[in-house]
Every structure is written in C-alpha cells, then in structure tokens.
Amino acid sequence: PVSAAHLLRLHERFDFLDKDGRGHLRPEDFEEIRELTENPIGGRIIAAFFPPEKERLDFPSFVRILAHFRPIGKNRSRDRAQPEQANSRTGKLKFAFELYDQDRDGKISREELLQVLRAMLGLQVTEEQLRSIAERAVQEADIDGDGAISFDEFKKVKKKEPQGLKPAEKTNFCHVWFLRSHWRKWTWSTR
Amino acid sequence: MPPKRKNSTIIQVEDVGMDVDAEFDSGSEDEARRRIKNRRAKSQRKAKQAIEEEDEEDEDKGNKQRTTRRGAKSSKKKSDKEGSNDESEREKESRKTRGKAVTKTQKNQQNKDKTENAKGKVEESKDKKNKKQSSSPDLPSSDSEDEEDQLSEGEIEALKEQVEEKKKVIATLRNKPWRMKKRLIILKEAQEFVEKFEGALGKGKGRKLYAFKVMMAKKIIKFKRDFENFKTACIPWERKIKEVESHFGSSVASYFLFLRWMYGLNLILFGLIFGLVVLPEVMMGLPYGSIPRKTVPRDEQPTAMDYSVLFDFGGYAKYSFMFYGYYNNERTIGVLKFRLPLSYLLTGVGIFGYSLMVVIRMMARNSNEGGDGGDEGQFTFSWKMFTSWDFLIGNPETADNKYASITTSFKESIVDEKENQKDENVHLRRFLRVLANLMILCCLGGSGYLIYFVVKRSQDFAKLDPKSLTWFQKNEVEFVMSLLGLVCPPLFEAIAELEDYHPRIALKWQLGRIFALFLGNLYTFLFALFDEVNAKMQDEKAVKNATEWAFHEYYANYSSFYNTTLVPPLNIPPADVVRGPCWETAVGIEFVKLTVSDVQVTFLTILVGDFARALIVRFLNYCWCWDLEAGFPSYAEFDISGNVLGLVFNQGMIWMGVFYAPGLMGVNVLRLLTSMYFQCWAVMSSNVPHERVFKASRSNNFYMALLLLVLFLSLLPVIYSIMTLPPSFDCGPFSGQDRMFDVVLETINQDLPAFIGNILTYASNPGLIMPAILLMVLAIYYLNTVSKGYQQANTDLKKKMQMARDEEKNRRNNKDSTNQMMKDLEDLLPDKSLIKPRVEDKPPSDAIPEKGSKSTKMKPGTAGVNLHKEVSLASPNPRGPVSRGPGPRGAPPRNAMGPGPGPGPGRGRGRGAPPRR
C-alpha cells in the first residue's frame, strides 16, 4: 500500500522515535511527540497504535497503522472496485471513531463523550454544562434513537461541511484532514 | 553513517516489504525470490542514496555511476524477464525503448536526478506489477496520489490501454450511429486524452516532456501552498486577534477585526491624500517662509515653538502642511504642472467616494457570505466535539489557546441553544420590551432636549462678556455632553435587561441607542463649529476690506507722490503681512484637537478603568474584607458597543476634518495602529470574558451600517462648504475664488475641449437629472423585489430541509409520527423481509472484522442503559434499534407495523427541550 520511498521515510521516522534502537516502539516513545502530548485525546491516539495487551510495536505494524493516514487520492475512479482500503474515507473515519469508542462496542455512548469533553474543556465548564453538551451532541447525531452514536451516525456528522469557513480553515477541522496532515508531516520531514 | 545501521535499515525495510505483501502473496516461489532480490537491491541503493544526500560528498558521482549502471542492468534484466511472461510483442518493444532511454539519460551526467527518478519508476512499476499479479484483495495497487506521483507499472498499463482505446474510438467514430454533436464531443475528449497521456507512455522526447510537466505541476502546487501560507502570515495581527478570539469569543474579536479593517481603509486614504496633495506641495510648492500663508506671523513667533502652543496645534504646526491654509493657490506647480488646487478638491471628494464604495462593497460581500444560515446547528455540538481540536498543535501555549477557544465556542453554542429553547410568557415579554423601548425613547428625548437647551444657553452666554461668566457657564456644553456620555450607556444597558434579548441582538440595540445619543454630540459640535466659522468669516471680511483699502491707499499715494502709474509692489516681509483668520485652518485645528483628545481619553480610560482596576482587584484581594475578584469591583468586561461606536464616530470626525487638515489622516493612522496594540494588550491583561459569551459573525454588517450612516452624515457638511461657502481670501488652495467648487468649473472651461463643457452643461440640466433619478428609483425597486423573492425561496428551502430531517429522525424513532400514507406504502411493500437481511449482511466494519462482531454483541446492554436513563429524550423504543444493524439510512424498518409508541417529544430541534440536569 505504501511506496518504497515512503517506507524509507517512515523508517527514518521510526528510527528517530526509537531512541534506544530496540527495534520496536513503546508508548513512552510516542509520548516524546509534543503534538500528541498536547492533544486532549493524545493518549488514545497512542493507544490506537498498540494492539490490546501489547506494549511494543514493530515496524511493520507501525506502517500498517500509519497507512490509515495516507491522503485520499483524487483520481480514484479505477480503484473503486476495492472498497476497503486503510486510507479510504471510511477507513479513516473508522480509525477516528475507535479513538472515541473506548469500550469498542461500536457505539460512542454518552459516558464516552463525557470523558472526551472533560479532557477538552477541563475545569472551565461546570459538570452540569458538560452533561448537557454531551446530551445535545448525542441527541443531534443520534438517528436511530438508541442514545449513542454508532459508526454510521458518526460518519454522517463528519460529512457535514463546515459552514462559513474558508477552505484553508476547513482543513483544521476534520479528522480526515488531520490524518492527512500527519501523513504529510511524517513522510516529508526527515528529522 | 555506520554500516551497521544501514544493514538494519535494509533488513527492516525488507522485512516490511515482505510482511506487508506476504500476507496475500500467492505467487510462485520464483517470483517471490525475485521480488526479494529486487527489494534488497533497491533498498541498498536507496539507503546509499540517502546517505549520499545527507553527507553531500563529492564522491557520490562515482557511487552513482555504479548504482546507475547496476540499475540499468537490473532494469534490462527485468524487461527481459517480463518479456518471458505472456505479454504482447509491442509491450516488449516499448519497454526496451524505455530501458534504452533510461540508459541514454544515465550517461547524461547533467540530469542525474531525473535518471534516478526514471529508474525508480521502473523499479516501482516492477513491484507493482508483481503485486497485481498476486492479486492482493486488500491492498490498493495504485500509487498515483503519492507526493512523488510516480507512475506505477499497472497504471502505465492501464493508461496505455486507455490511450489505445481512445485512438480506436477516434478511428471508428465515423461509423458510429451517433448524433453529430455527441460524436464531436467524444472526439474532442478522446483527442485531448490521447494528447495528454501519450507523452507519459514513453515515446522518447514525449516522456521527458511529460516528466518535466509533472515535475512543474508539482512544483507549482507546492509553491501555491507555500504562497497561501505566506499570505496568511502576512495578514497583520491575525495571531493577536485569534488569541483574543480564543479567550474572549467572537464578539470581542469582531471589534478587533473591525479595527483592523478600519486601519486598512485609513492606510489607503492616507496614501491617497499624502501622495496627491501633501507630497506635491512639499516637494514642488514654494518653501516655508516664502509667502505669508506659509509663515508664522511676527507677533506669534516668540511663542511659536513653545510646547503648549504646539500641543494646541498653534505656532509652527498651524502654518505647516498639516492644515488647509498652507497650500498655495497657484494653478500649477513644479515642472510637472501639477494642478494642486484641483487635485486638492478632487482628492477631498474622492476620499468620500472611495470610502462609500468600499463600505458598500464590504456590506454586499458580507451579506453574500450569509452569516447564520444554511444547516447551521445541524450537528453543532457533536461536530464541535469531534472536530474542533487541531491535531498539529505541538506548542503548549497554542494548546492553551485552543483549549480556551474550544471552551468559548462551546459556551457560545450553549447560549444560542438556551435562547432557542426559551419559552415563557410571551405577553409579559412583549410588554416589557415595549416598556423598555418607551423608557429609552424618553431618555433619548430628554437628553436631546437637554443638549438643545444647553447649546441655546451657551449662544446667549457667548454674547455676554466672557469675564462675567463662571467656569461652569463657560464649559456647560462639554460638561453636559460628557455627563450624558457617562450616564446613558449604562442606563441603556440596565433597561435592556428588561427586554431579555439574545446578547447578539441586545448588542445591536445597544449600539443603535448609543448611536442616537452620540448624534446629539455630533450635532452640538457642528453647531458650535458653524458659529465659529460664521464669526471668522465676518472677521475675514473686515480684514479683507481693510487690506484692500490699504492697498488702494498705497497705490493712490504712490502714484500721486511719484506721479507715475508704474507702481512697484509693496515689499513687506511675509511675516508682517496682515492676514485674515482663515476659517478652514481653524476648523481643521478643531478636528485634530478633537481627535487627539479622544485618543487621550480612550487610552486613559483603558489605563484607569481597566488596567488600574485589574491591578487593584488582583493585588488588594490579598488584604481585603471581601472577595474582590468575585464580588463587587471584579474585573472589567470589554465594552464592545462603546469601543465600536468610538471607532465609528472617530472615523466620522476624520472624514469631516480631513478636507481642512490633510495631516489628520496621518494622525488617525497612528492612532489606529497604537490602539490596536494597546487594546489587544489591555484586553488580554486586564479584562475578563463576558458572562454570556455569544457568537458574532466574523464580518459584522451592523458595524458597517453604522459606519455608512456616519459617513453619510459627515459627507453633508463638507459638501455643503465646498459648494456654497466662500473660501478665505488669503490662505488655502482656493483663495481668490468665490466658491471652492469653482476650481472645477475653471478647469472645465479652460483646459478641457469645449464639447466636454457642453456635455456637462447638458448633463446638469434638470430635465436630464430628473429622469435619471426616476430610473434609479425604479431599478432599486426592481432589484429589491427580486432579492425579496430569492430570500423567500431560500427560507422555504431551508424549511423543507429541516422538515425532511425531522421526518427522518421521527421515522427512525417511532413509526407512528410519520405520514399515514407512507406507513401504508411500507405495509404494502412485499419484499420487506427480503431487503432486510441483505442490508444487515453488510458488515459495518470491514477493516476490523472481529470488532464488528463484538459490537453487535455488546449493543443491547448499552442501548438499554442509556435509554432507560433518557426516557424523555429519545423515544422509548429499545427493541427497534437493537435488532437492527446500523444499516444505511433509507432501509425500510422492520417494525413498521409494530405497535409504535406515542409521538416522541424529541421531534423538532427547537421544541424538544432536553432535560438539563
């Protein structure tokens, strides 16, 4: 899925993260990245790299996870035949969805939303307000009325185009874009 | 670089290659081995390349030669092998030519990089080919969207096929049973396609050209991106404003955006007036001290450099290029024959014209953007929650800002949401609003009368002897005005509490009301000014008569004394010439003084009212009886309405005064610049966000509307003075004329061809002007009607969309609330049971299958828990969603006939108030 040049760059990045030259990465290595430590859900992103109950990540899996981050091409017409690629829109959304879906039951429940909100808003907002926000969010996105956001509903939320923003600003707002920018960053920057 | 590391790199990279591909590799043993070999060779070479790049040594020449030779060899070998596969003869041919081309270019040392590239492509395509043959189901085969945009083998194949196809189409088009139009279109498309991609398929020169094109295209894209970034970085104060916005919300930021816009406008106006009026006079006009109007009079000279005099813009400042009086009335100046008087007039009028145009254009553009509309609020909260974080933030400070801005935006949304859900006694609210408006009208009327009364009184006082008046009587007007300005805005705000509007609307009301109050201020100022001007003009008339009489006497005496008609001109030093009061300069000085004092007051207010208060609250809090921060004084909030109106009225002063004081524009530019920095600092250091942060659109049309009104108001007196008042006889560019406007007529008569004068005479004929105005009115009426129609259509569509959304939600939630007819139709649908499984079979998560299965298992529990908690929110329909997979939207529900629960309360967005705990 990834070209050789990318592989090489990714490997450089891998080596860079792998300070001690152990040949595999551990969560501590990821915590060196400041973009992730500043992120309210950075811990989850790191966790997404590691399969459950494993503490180390070798290069192949690293690449396989990062394949999610690849940008979606413009001329996809011929590749429509293969529906599920890691870097397709759905694949990316799935990746993002699982960041929120902590218990991996395929739904983002109110509690899970609340956790994210707490991380994002912190002490500035009262607990009551946090609750009402989570409430509204679920209510907005919930189509089938089960009180949680399923993947389909999640997709629909993301489909909404940001209104009244310039294209340049838009990029900051979408996970898909985020993944893309990370891909670019990690493949382009050598050090 | 140590060799060990290189080895490990190779191994690992190789490892991945095998790993990633091997999962699906079903090809022959032979192929796999070959692939590994390729991999190794390539990775070695790549690694070497990387080393070379990093070290940047000279010996890479030899290295490269070696590698390239090897590359050529391998590619040739490959092509042979490829040939052994069942491929067409043509294919082989082209491949060989390509290989040849590659080797040829390799010899060419100059474009080494391209060679590398081409080689890489061959390599790459090789791999891709293998992958394709192994028919991996899960891995994408094309790589075209890579940053490198290397064409893979598969793609080249496909391209070639397509090109062939198109060629065939072109050849056989004649025989196709299509219409001519379609044929032409298809022909054009095919030709374009062939032209575009033939080059890519390696026919010697064409390939190089194509590579060059691709490279250039990529370079251009990169350059464009960089340029965008550069443009963003060039927007002044963008970071500052963003910072303010993130902490104080968009409402405060809207003020700063307005300020920035004003600064831009003023900068342009400054350029206009400086370039067309000030600079020519300074460079090409007579120097200081050459004529009376450019010289400080003798009796003022001792104090002309005193600080106090200069501070009041007397002395040297009064006779400098800052003011109207300095400019000479020569028709043309300098070698360029620059017509300064005409330029002065046209620039003065042009500033108004340009400002009007810019303001109106800005308003039109803002209303095009359409602020709060569309499907705003469809997924506000969830969308904000999932997408507001910027994942590239790595700097702790930026992260803090982002946290603040997310919090602020959530708060804004909460306020909006609360406003939507407000439903209480409508009659009471209406009554209160009418009452509030009545009270404010009373206030405004009272203050208006007070101003009128005071001004009247001051005119009476002015006739009396100034020594017999007390201090209060002398300064009564100013006193009353500042008192009103101090008392009324808080009073209005207090009254506005009664109305209980959304803060955004409340701000608009507040702005409008204070605007009305300030108009009184403007009125008194203008009134006083016109009185002064009239007095000055009386003076001037006397001085003019006296001088004329003196001249006459001099001539008469001289000629009678020497008995000659050849009278030499009177030789008096310019400082001693008797001169009139020059009312234009006086007016200009008034405006400049007003502006400067306004700046002082604003800055002092901020320093004392905000900064000192913040200091006291912050540090006295340690030793005070009650909590200062939470209790009475607290920190100040940023006063949006006051600041915006201050800015607007200040701009009005500038527009009015700049005709009489060209230097005023420079003062104003400085003022705006400093106030930007100062206020940004003050806001960040000593203010707290509003209690109810509310969302304001980034481009506030209401501010613009106020500005337009002020512009219009300030236009009137200036135009009036240009058209009717007589200019001073001994100062300024229009001296000697009856009216300022005459300079235009003079130019038309003397410098333009006669027919243009004729045309203008006809054009100014009332018989022509009246129909023109009528036509304009008609056009306005028509456009207005059309835009109303569009608006209507817009709202209708919005309503429809909202309805469709609600409908769908309801259909999902509880079946009973949907249309009866739709239900019947669903009942009649025969293959309901057939459709269902097919939809459900599609797994929701193809990428991670084991998780998908888990999700269906876990669902009932969570759903049940949540629902049981939120009975009033969603419809109590636990069985429906549990049995149904998260299928696509339009799938016909299974339990359409089942006993649905009553119509759920969570129907519309606005109506179903969620319980807030």
PDB file of N, CA and C in Angstrom, chain B residues 651-711:
ATOM      1  N   GLN B 651     -14.040  57.931  13.156  1.00  0.00           N
ATOM      2  CA  GLN B 651     -13.854  57.905  11.707  1.00  0.00           C
ATOM      3  C   GLN B 651     -14.673  59.006  11.044  1.00  0.00           C
ATOM      4  N   GLY B 652     -15.867  59.254  11.582  1.00  0.00           N
ATOM      5  CA  GLY B 652     -16.677  60.351  11.055  1.00  0.00           C
ATOM      6  C   GLY B 652     -15.938  61.673  11.173  1.00  0.00           C
ATOM      7  N   MET B 653     -15.317  61.892  12.332  1.00  0.00           N
ATOM      8  CA  MET B 653     -14.534  63.117  12.533  1.00  0.00           C
ATOM      9  C   MET B 653     -13.422  63.207  11.484  1.00  0.00           C
ATOM     10  N   ILE B 654     -12.785  62.085  11.242  1.00  0.00           N
ATOM     11  CA  ILE B 654     -11.678  62.086  10.290  1.00  0.00           C
ATOM     12  C   ILE B 654     -12.191  62.458   8.907  1.00  0.00           C
ATOM     13  N   TRP B 655     -13.277  61.852   8.521  1.00  0.00           N
ATOM     14  CA  TRP B 655     -13.819  62.133   7.200  1.00  0.00           C
ATOM     15  C   TRP B 655     -14.175  63.604   7.048  1.00  0.00           C
ATOM     16  N   MET B 656     -14.759  64.147   8.131  1.00  0.00           N
ATOM     17  CA  MET B 656     -15.147  65.550   8.054  1.00  0.00           C
ATOM     18  C   MET B 656     -13.925  66.449   8.045  1.00  0.00           C
ATOM     19  N   GLY B 657     -12.959  66.092   8.887  1.00  0.00           N
ATOM     20  CA  GLY B 657     -11.868  67.032   9.099  1.00  0.00           C
ATOM     21  C   GLY B 657     -10.763  66.960   8.070  1.00  0.00           C
ATOM     22  N   VAL B 658     -10.711  65.870   7.336  1.00  0.00           N
ATOM     23  CA  VAL B 658      -9.522  65.682   6.512  1.00  0.00           C
ATOM     24  C   VAL B 658      -9.466  66.684   5.369  1.00  0.00           C
ATOM     25  N   PHE B 659     -10.613  67.238   5.019  1.00  0.00           N
ATOM     26  CA  PHE B 659     -10.581  68.231   3.956  1.00  0.00           C
ATOM     27  C   PHE B 659      -9.894  69.509   4.431  1.00  0.00           C
ATOM     28  N   TYR B 660     -10.023  69.806   5.706  1.00  0.00           N
ATOM     29  CA  TYR B 660      -9.443  71.035   6.244  1.00  0.00           C
ATOM     30  C   TYR B 660      -8.068  70.802   6.855  1.00  0.00           C
ATOM     31  N   ALA B 661      -7.752  69.540   7.088  1.00  0.00           N
ATOM     32  CA  ALA B 661      -6.456  69.234   7.689  1.00  0.00           C
ATOM     33  C   ALA B 661      -5.939  67.928   7.088  1.00  0.00           C
ATOM     34  N   PRO B 662      -5.215  68.011   5.986  1.00  0.00           N
ATOM     35  CA  PRO B 662      -4.757  66.775   5.333  1.00  0.00           C
ATOM     36  C   PRO B 662      -3.885  65.914   6.239  1.00  0.00           C
ATOM     37  N   GLY B 663      -3.234  66.560   7.214  1.00  0.00           N
ATOM     38  CA  GLY B 663      -2.379  65.772   8.109  1.00  0.00           C
ATOM     39  C   GLY B 663      -3.162  64.919   9.075  1.00  0.00           C
ATOM     40  N   LEU B 664      -4.470  65.188   9.180  1.00  0.00           N
ATOM     41  CA  LEU B 664      -5.297  64.439  10.135  1.00  0.00           C
ATOM     42  C   LEU B 664      -5.268  62.942   9.844  1.00  0.00           C
ATOM     43  N   MET B 665      -5.181  62.625   8.561  1.00  0.00           N
ATOM     44  CA  MET B 665      -5.189  61.214   8.211  1.00  0.00           C
ATOM     45  C   MET B 665      -3.974  60.501   8.791  1.00  0.00           C
ATOM     46  N   GLY B 666      -2.835  61.175   8.754  1.00  0.00           N
ATOM     47  CA  GLY B 666      -1.646  60.564   9.348  1.00  0.00           C
ATOM     48  C   GLY B 666      -1.822  60.345  10.838  1.00  0.00           C
ATOM     49  N   VAL B 667      -2.398  61.351  11.502  1.00  0.00           N
ATOM     50  CA  VAL B 667      -2.653  61.212  12.938  1.00  0.00           C
ATOM     51  C   VAL B 667      -3.542  60.014  13.193  1.00  0.00           C
ATOM     52  N   ASN B 668      -4.557  59.877  12.352  1.00  0.00           N
ATOM     53  CA  ASN B 668      -5.503  58.798  12.580  1.00  0.00           C
ATOM     54  C   ASN B 668      -4.863  57.427  12.357  1.00  0.00           C
ATOM     55  N   VAL B 669      -4.023  57.340  11.337  1.00  0.00           N
ATOM     56  CA  VAL B 669      -3.357  56.058  11.097  1.00  0.00           C
ATOM     57  C   VAL B 669      -2.526  55.669  12.311  1.00  0.00           C
ATOM     58  N   LEU B 670      -1.810  56.651  12.842  1.00  0.00           N
ATOM     59  CA  LEU B 670      -1.016  56.387  14.046  1.00  0.00           C
ATOM     60  C   LEU B 670      -1.910  55.946  15.189  1.00  0.00           C
ATOM     61  N   ARG B 671      -3.014  56.648  15.306  1.00  0.00           N
ATOM     62  CA  ARG B 671      -3.923  56.337  16.400  1.00  0.00           C
ATOM     63  C   ARG B 671      -4.423  54.900  16.307  1.00  0.00           C
ATOM     64  N   LEU B 672      -4.857  54.524  15.132  1.00  0.00           N
ATOM     65  CA  LEU B 672      -5.396  53.168  14.979  1.00  0.00           C
ATOM     66  C   LEU B 672      -4.320  52.119  15.256  1.00  0.00           C
ATOM     67  N   LEU B 673      -3.121  52.417  14.779  1.00  0.00           N
ATOM     68  CA  LEU B 673      -2.020  51.475  14.971  1.00  0.00           C
ATOM     69  C   LEU B 673      -1.747  51.262  16.457  1.00  0.00           C
ATOM     70  N   THR B 674      -1.596  52.375  17.170  1.00  0.00           N
ATOM     71  CA  THR B 674      -1.297  52.232  18.596  1.00  0.00           C
ATOM     72  C   THR B 674      -2.467  51.598  19.322  1.00  0.00           C
ATOM     73  N   SER B 675      -3.665  51.984  18.931  1.00  0.00           N
ATOM     74  CA  SER B 675      -4.808  51.469  19.680  1.00  0.00           C
ATOM     75  C   SER B 675      -4.966  49.975  19.450  1.00  0.00           C
ATOM     76  N   MET B 676      -4.555  49.502  18.294  1.00  0.00           N
ATOM     77  CA  MET B 676      -4.598  48.057  18.058  1.00  0.00           C
ATOM     78  C   MET B 676      -3.720  47.331  19.078  1.00  0.00           C
ATOM     79  N   TYR B 677      -2.488  47.762  19.174  1.00  0.00           N
ATOM     80  CA  TYR B 677      -1.578  47.094  20.108  1.00  0.00           C
ATOM     81  C   TYR B 677      -2.026  47.300  21.548  1.00  0.00           C
ATOM     82  N   PHE B 678      -2.361  48.558  21.834  1.00  0.00           N
ATOM     83  CA  PHE B 678      -2.698  48.880  23.218  1.00  0.00           C
ATOM     84  C   PHE B 678      -3.938  48.115  23.669  1.00  0.00           C
ATOM     85  N   GLN B 679      -4.956  48.127  22.834  1.00  0.00           N
ATOM     86  CA  GLN B 679      -6.196  47.480  23.265  1.00  0.00           C
ATOM     87  C   GLN B 679      -6.056  45.964  23.316  1.00  0.00           C
ATOM     88  N   CYS B 680      -5.288  45.433  22.393  1.00  0.00           N
ATOM     89  CA  CYS B 680      -5.041  43.993  22.455  1.00  0.00           C
ATOM     90  C   CYS B 680      -4.384  43.636  23.776  1.00  0.00           C
ATOM     91  N   TRP B 681      -3.393  44.439  24.113  1.00  0.00           N
ATOM     92  CA  TRP B 681      -2.699  44.168  25.371  1.00  0.00           C
ATOM     93  C   TRP B 681      -3.652  44.332  26.549  1.00  0.00           C
ATOM     94  N   ALA B 682      -4.427  45.424  26.524  1.00  0.00           N
ATOM     95  CA  ALA B 682      -5.307  45.702  27.652  1.00  0.00           C
ATOM     96  C   ALA B 682      -6.341  44.591  27.820  1.00  0.00           C
ATOM     97  N   VAL B 683      -6.866  44.173  26.699  1.00  0.00           N
ATOM     98  CA  VAL B 683      -7.891  43.131  26.779  1.00  0.00           C
ATOM     99  C   VAL B 683      -7.306  41.849  27.363  1.00  0.00           C
ATOM    100  N   MET B 684      -6.145  41.490  26.877  1.00  0.00           N
ATOM    101  CA  MET B 684      -5.588  40.231  27.339  1.00  0.00           C
ATOM    102  C   MET B 684      -5.133  40.330  28.788  1.00  0.00           C
ATOM    103  N   SER B 685      -4.716  41.526  29.201  1.00  0.00           N
ATOM    104  CA  SER B 685      -4.120  41.608  30.535  1.00  0.00           C
ATOM    105  C   SER B 685      -5.143  41.909  31.613  1.00  0.00           C
ATOM    106  N   SER B 686      -6.161  42.695  31.304  1.00  0.00           N
ATOM    107  CA  SER B 686      -6.962  43.173  32.428  1.00  0.00           C
ATOM    108  C   SER B 686      -8.463  43.023  32.239  1.00  0.00           C
ATOM    109  N   ASN B 687      -8.902  42.332  31.236  1.00  0.00           N
ATOM    110  CA  ASN B 687     -10.344  42.135  31.106  1.00  0.00           C
ATOM    111  C   ASN B 687     -10.710  40.666  31.304  1.00  0.00           C
ATOM    112  N   VAL B 688     -11.955  40.457  31.606  1.00  0.00           N
ATOM    113  CA  VAL B 688     -12.440  39.078  31.676  1.00  0.00           C
ATOM    114  C   VAL B 688     -13.484  38.887  30.586  1.00  0.00           C
ATOM    115  N   PRO B 689     -13.659  37.667  30.140  1.00  0.00           N
ATOM    116  CA  PRO B 689     -14.671  37.427  29.117  1.00  0.00           C
ATOM    117  C   PRO B 689     -16.072  37.757  29.630  1.00  0.00           C
ATOM    118  N   HIS B 690     -16.940  38.017  28.714  1.00  0.00           N
ATOM    119  CA  HIS B 690     -18.316  38.322  29.088  1.00  0.00           C
ATOM    120  C   HIS B 690     -18.948  37.124  29.770  1.00  0.00           C
ATOM    121  N   GLU B 691     -19.916  37.457  30.571  1.00  0.00           N
ATOM    122  CA  GLU B 691     -20.581  36.376  31.281  1.00  0.00           C
ATOM    123  C   GLU B 691     -21.292  35.449  30.305  1.00  0.00           C
ATOM    124  N   ARG B 692     -21.935  36.070  29.347  1.00  0.00           N
ATOM    125  CA  ARG B 692     -22.585  35.272  28.305  1.00  0.00           C
ATOM    126  C   ARG B 692     -21.841  35.524  27.012  1.00  0.00           C
ATOM    127  N   VAL B 693     -20.874  34.701  26.773  1.00  0.00           N
ATOM    128  CA  VAL B 693     -20.129  34.847  25.520  1.00  0.00           C
ATOM    129  C   VAL B 693     -21.065  34.490  24.385  1.00  0.00           C
ATOM    130  N   PHE B 694     -21.117  35.324  23.399  1.00  0.00           N
ATOM    131  CA  PHE B 694     -22.024  34.983  22.310  1.00  0.00           C
ATOM    132  C   PHE B 694     -21.289  35.047  20.986  1.00  0.00           C
ATOM    133  N   LYS B 695     -21.879  34.379  20.059  1.00  0.00           N
ATOM    134  CA  LYS B 695     -21.225  34.242  18.765  1.00  0.00           C
ATOM    135  C   LYS B 695     -21.601  35.414  17.873  1.00  0.00           C
ATOM    136  N   ALA B 696     -20.620  36.074  17.342  1.00  0.00           N
ATOM    137  CA  ALA B 696     -20.874  37.129  16.372  1.00  0.00           C
ATOM    138  C   ALA B 696     -20.246  36.674  15.072  1.00  0.00           C
ATOM    139  N   SER B 697     -20.877  37.065  13.987  1.00  0.00           N
ATOM    140  CA  SER B 697     -20.282  36.661  12.725  1.00  0.00           C
ATOM    141  C   SER B 697     -18.982  37.428  12.547  1.00  0.00           C
ATOM    142  N   ARG B 698     -18.077  36.810  11.815  1.00  0.00           N
ATOM    143  CA  ARG B 698     -16.762  37.404  11.678  1.00  0.00           C
ATOM    144  C   ARG B 698     -16.813  38.740  10.965  1.00  0.00           C
ATOM    145  N   SER B 699     -17.785  38.886  10.135  1.00  0.00           N
ATOM    146  CA  SER B 699     -17.883  40.129   9.381  1.00  0.00           C
ATOM    147  C   SER B 699     -19.181  40.798   9.790  1.00  0.00           C
ATOM    148  N   ASN B 700     -19.043  41.808  10.576  1.00  0.00           N
ATOM    149  CA  ASN B 700     -20.269  42.319  11.164  1.00  0.00           C
ATOM    150  C   ASN B 700     -20.856  43.436  10.331  1.00  0.00           C
ATOM    151  N   ASN B 701     -21.986  43.157   9.743  1.00  0.00           N
ATOM    152  CA  ASN B 701     -22.590  44.140   8.871  1.00  0.00           C
ATOM    153  C   ASN B 701     -23.209  45.292   9.637  1.00  0.00           C
ATOM    154  N   PHE B 702     -23.530  45.040  10.867  1.00  0.00           N
ATOM    155  CA  PHE B 702     -24.164  46.115  11.623  1.00  0.00           C
ATOM    156  C   PHE B 702     -23.171  47.248  11.852  1.00  0.00           C
ATOM    157  N   TYR B 703     -21.944  46.890  12.159  1.00  0.00           N
ATOM    158  CA  TYR B 703     -20.909  47.917  12.308  1.00  0.00           C
ATOM    159  C   TYR B 703     -20.782  48.715  11.016  1.00  0.00           C
ATOM    160  N   MET B 704     -20.823  47.980   9.921  1.00  0.00           N
ATOM    161  CA  MET B 704     -20.667  48.629   8.627  1.00  0.00           C
ATOM    162  C   MET B 704     -21.824  49.584   8.364  1.00  0.00           C
ATOM    163  N   ALA B 705     -23.014  49.162   8.763  1.00  0.00           N
ATOM    164  CA  ALA B 705     -24.175  50.017   8.537  1.00  0.00           C
ATOM    165  C   ALA B 705     -24.021  51.311   9.327  1.00  0.00           C
ATOM    166  N   LEU B 706     -23.570  51.190  10.567  1.00  0.00           N
ATOM    167  CA  LEU B 706     -23.335  52.394  11.365  1.00  0.00           C
ATOM    168  C   LEU B 706     -22.305  53.291  10.690  1.00  0.00           C
ATOM    169  N   LEU B 707     -21.269  52.636  10.200  1.00  0.00           N
ATOM    170  CA  LEU B 707     -20.203  53.399   9.557  1.00  0.00           C
ATOM    171  C   LEU B 707     -20.733  54.141   8.336  1.00  0.00           C
ATOM    172  N   LEU B 708     -21.593  53.466   7.599  1.00  0.00           N
ATOM    173  CA  LEU B 708     -22.150  54.080   6.406  1.00  0.00           C
ATOM    174  C   LEU B 708     -22.979  55.301   6.772  1.00  0.00           C
ATOM    175  N   LEU B 709     -23.749  55.155   7.835  1.00  0.00           N
ATOM    176  CA  LEU B 709     -24.579  56.268   8.276  1.00  0.00           C
ATOM    177  C   LEU B 709     -23.709  57.456   8.658  1.00  0.00           C
ATOM    178  N   VAL B 710     -22.677  57.165   9.425  1.00  0.00           N
ATOM    179  CA  VAL B 710     -21.787  58.239   9.857  1.00  0.00           C
ATOM    180  C   VAL B 710     -21.088  58.871   8.661  1.00  0.00           C
ATOM    181  N   LEU B 711     -20.721  58.040   7.727  1.00  0.00           N
ATOM    182  CA  LEU B 711     -20.061  58.563   6.532  1.00  0.00           C
ATOM    183  C   LEU B 711     -20.975  59.529   5.813  1.00  0.00           C
TER     184      LEU B 711
END
